[in-house]
Amino acid sequence: GQSLEQPSEVTAVEGAIVQINCTYQTSGFYGLSWYQQHDGGAPTFLSYNGLDGLEETGRFSSFLSRSDSYGYLLLQELQMKDSASYFCAVRSLDSNYQLIWGAGTKLIIKP
Amino acid sequence: NAGVTQTPKFRILKIGQSMTLQCTQDMNHNYMYWYRQDPGMGLKLIYYSVGAGITDKGEVPNGYNVSRSTTEDFPLRLELAAPSQTSVYFCASSHGQGGTNEKLFFGSGTQLSVL
């Protein structure tokens, strides 16, 4: 079967760096995406990794290791507006190439 | 520049009633999706479409139907509503899948309660 695991909650301090991990178990892996969702809002796209390595977009970076079935989202210089839930999603053969979503990580930022 | 537009934003149904959730996009995207999100959970795919006239089931299609007569519109029909269908529904679209096409654009969601 297929599964994605990510921590349910992470707490960090404003201005700090935080890493949100995602491990997956699937067949025919085609890529890992990250989305941000504020309470009551819709998911918004952050990043996509189709190949191993680091992708950087401003304060956010995402990393993928296909051999370890593992990825992470790195948020730097945390701001209060980064308080949200973060979802990893995997596209795989198991799901007929459609995205399978993790349960989300709630990021709590303290001043 | 509307993007993906969903209506209604909120709806309360009685058990056994039916309704249609509307979704339209103005980005000329081929791919459209319907997801549901239960509290504290990730998104579950209900149905998706890769183009006008083509639809396919996702993970949780039971109790729902879709149609895709145009590129822009992808309505979701709930027949005989049940309490288990209480959820937040999101419509999304993308230009394609994989690589630079991977980005999904979401509508603002519909909060549906079945009582």
XYZ file of C-alpha atoms in Angstrom:
226
model
C 0.000 0.000 0.000
C 0.917 3.641 -0.025
C 1.395 5.966 2.925
C 2.799 9.363 3.822
C 4.013 10.272 7.289
C 4.592 13.774 8.587
C 4.570 15.152 12.141
C 1.188 16.383 13.291
C 2.542 19.528 14.921
C 5.766 21.524 15.064
C 6.478 24.570 17.243
C 9.144 27.173 16.504
C 10.123 30.717 17.419
C 9.755 33.736 15.162
C 12.954 34.335 13.204
C 14.139 30.757 13.590
C 14.458 27.901 11.084
C 12.162 24.873 11.058
C 12.192 21.634 9.100
C 9.068 19.581 8.383
C 9.767 16.014 7.354
C 7.787 13.729 5.091
C 8.410 10.039 4.537
C 6.484 8.064 1.988
C 5.909 4.482 0.978
C 4.683 4.021 -2.555
C 5.438 2.442 -5.913
C 6.336 4.234 -9.091
C 7.168 7.547 -7.443
C 6.742 10.627 -9.656
C 7.342 13.569 -7.378
C 6.796 15.245 -4.008
C 4.925 18.512 -3.565
C 4.389 20.834 -0.612
C 1.333 22.985 0.045
C 0.526 25.564 2.710
C -2.956 25.973 4.162
C -3.989 28.671 6.599
C -6.939 27.969 8.898
C -10.163 28.302 6.923
C -8.297 28.764 3.671
C -7.442 26.760 0.598
C -4.135 24.979 -0.006
C -1.555 26.978 -1.914
C 1.382 25.478 -3.779
C 4.854 25.936 -2.313
C 7.244 23.627 -4.123
C 7.778 20.472 -6.166
C 10.666 18.007 -6.230
C 10.795 15.517 -9.065
C 14.479 14.740 -8.689
C 16.828 14.365 -5.724
C 18.187 17.530 -4.220
C 17.242 20.910 -2.929
C 14.800 23.376 -4.494
C 14.882 26.920 -3.130
C 12.168 29.558 -3.362
C 12.859 32.568 -1.207
C 12.635 31.662 2.488
C 11.320 28.185 1.669
C 13.369 25.223 0.464
C 12.366 21.645 -0.226
C 14.558 18.576 -0.366
C 14.028 15.099 -1.786
C 15.922 11.839 -1.444
C 14.243 9.164 -3.549
C 16.555 6.428 -2.276
C 15.405 7.179 1.294
C 11.752 7.864 0.328
C 12.091 11.071 2.274
C 11.701 14.763 1.811
C 11.514 17.886 3.899
C 10.353 21.464 3.772
C 12.684 24.038 5.319
C 11.334 27.387 6.383
C 13.842 30.104 7.277
C 13.455 33.453 9.038
C 10.074 32.388 10.351
C 7.351 35.011 10.408
C 4.060 34.901 12.291
C 2.237 34.679 8.945
C 3.931 31.301 8.375
C 1.656 29.823 11.050
C -0.345 27.336 9.000
C -0.632 23.670 8.139
C 1.828 22.211 5.671
C 1.007 19.188 3.537
C 3.269 16.929 1.562
C 1.734 15.153 -1.402
C 3.124 12.383 -3.579
C 2.297 11.456 -7.136
C 2.720 7.748 -7.721
C 1.752 4.742 -9.786
C -0.178 3.388 -6.777
C -2.655 6.247 -7.053
C -3.004 6.170 -10.839
C -0.617 9.146 -10.960
C -2.912 11.286 -8.819
C -1.706 13.077 -5.703
C -1.883 11.316 -2.348
C -1.767 13.763 0.562
C -0.271 13.533 4.011
C -2.394 14.470 7.029
C -0.561 17.768 7.421
C 1.782 19.390 9.927
C 0.461 22.281 11.965
C 3.234 24.846 12.419
C 2.877 26.973 15.530
C 5.111 30.026 15.727
C 5.760 31.768 19.014
C 6.980 35.351 19.283
C -7.994 37.169 -12.883
C -10.446 34.936 -10.998
C -8.574 31.591 -11.099
C -10.777 28.803 -9.680
C -14.229 29.821 -8.483
C -16.407 27.572 -6.320
C -19.983 28.078 -5.240
C -21.571 27.975 -2.748
C -19.204 28.735 0.151
C -21.488 27.167 2.734
C -24.426 24.794 2.559
C -26.509 22.762 4.966
C -28.351 19.757 3.575
C -30.821 17.389 5.094
C -30.170 13.659 4.813
C -31.359 12.424 1.436
C -31.253 15.782 -0.321
C -29.170 16.370 -3.429
C -27.089 19.312 -4.580
C -24.479 20.389 -7.092
C -21.259 22.147 -6.189
C -20.165 24.428 -8.986
C -16.560 24.928 -10.079
C -15.215 27.010 -12.930
C -11.695 28.039 -13.903
C -10.513 30.686 -16.328
C -6.915 29.538 -16.801
C -7.645 27.125 -19.677
C -6.356 24.227 -17.571
C -6.887 20.720 -18.874
C -6.892 19.024 -15.472
C -9.549 19.582 -12.841
C -10.088 17.881 -9.502
C -12.540 17.568 -6.653
C -11.173 16.922 -3.183
C -12.749 16.617 0.224
C -10.979 17.487 3.457
C -12.163 16.247 6.820
C -11.039 18.057 10.004
C -7.341 17.569 10.756
C -6.827 15.453 7.668
C -5.248 15.691 4.279
C -7.161 15.939 1.039
C -8.891 12.943 -0.498
C -9.488 12.869 -4.243
C -13.118 12.310 -5.230
C -13.033 12.652 -9.010
C -10.773 14.194 -11.578
C -10.834 15.126 -15.252
C -8.013 15.357 -17.769
C -10.077 17.284 -20.302
C -13.580 18.013 -21.512
C -15.614 14.828 -21.770
C -13.155 12.750 -19.722
C -13.596 11.988 -16.014
C -12.257 9.331 -13.681
C -12.732 8.184 -10.111
C -10.369 9.094 -7.321
C -9.971 7.525 -3.873
C -13.453 8.271 -2.516
C -15.987 8.530 -5.378
C -18.977 6.785 -3.766
C -21.993 9.049 -3.394
C -20.747 11.590 -5.928
C -20.942 12.210 -9.660
C -19.216 14.624 -12.001
C -19.372 15.847 -15.565
C -17.014 17.876 -17.701
C -18.806 19.271 -20.734
C -16.473 22.258 -21.124
C -12.848 23.019 -20.280
C -13.947 25.654 -17.777
C -16.583 23.859 -15.709
C -16.428 20.781 -13.484
C -19.539 20.443 -11.283
C -19.768 17.880 -8.480
C -23.145 16.278 -7.798
C -24.100 14.817 -4.433
C -27.016 12.426 -4.608
C -28.884 11.342 -1.476
C -26.701 13.260 0.965
C -25.467 11.390 4.046
C -23.857 12.670 7.280
C -20.583 11.045 6.161
C -20.442 13.635 3.369
C -20.099 16.471 5.863
C -16.746 17.950 4.896
C -14.971 20.827 3.180
C -14.869 20.405 -0.576
C -12.173 21.911 -2.756
C -12.080 22.175 -6.505
C -8.661 22.534 -8.110
C -7.120 22.763 -11.550
C -3.713 22.379 -13.138
C -2.225 22.811 -16.586
C -0.883 19.250 -16.487
C 0.862 16.855 -14.138
C 4.516 16.642 -13.234
C 7.394 19.050 -13.603
C 6.474 22.680 -14.174
C 2.807 21.675 -14.610
C 2.599 20.211 -11.125
C 1.131 23.270 -9.423
C -2.524 22.891 -8.406
C -4.683 25.997 -8.103
C -7.495 25.693 -5.574
C -10.871 27.285 -5.188
C -11.814 28.783 -1.816
C -13.777 25.722 -0.742
C -17.332 24.754 0.185
C -18.212 23.915 3.776
C -20.990 21.304 3.575
C -22.934 19.986 6.531
C -25.435 17.128 6.212
C -27.838 16.927 9.131
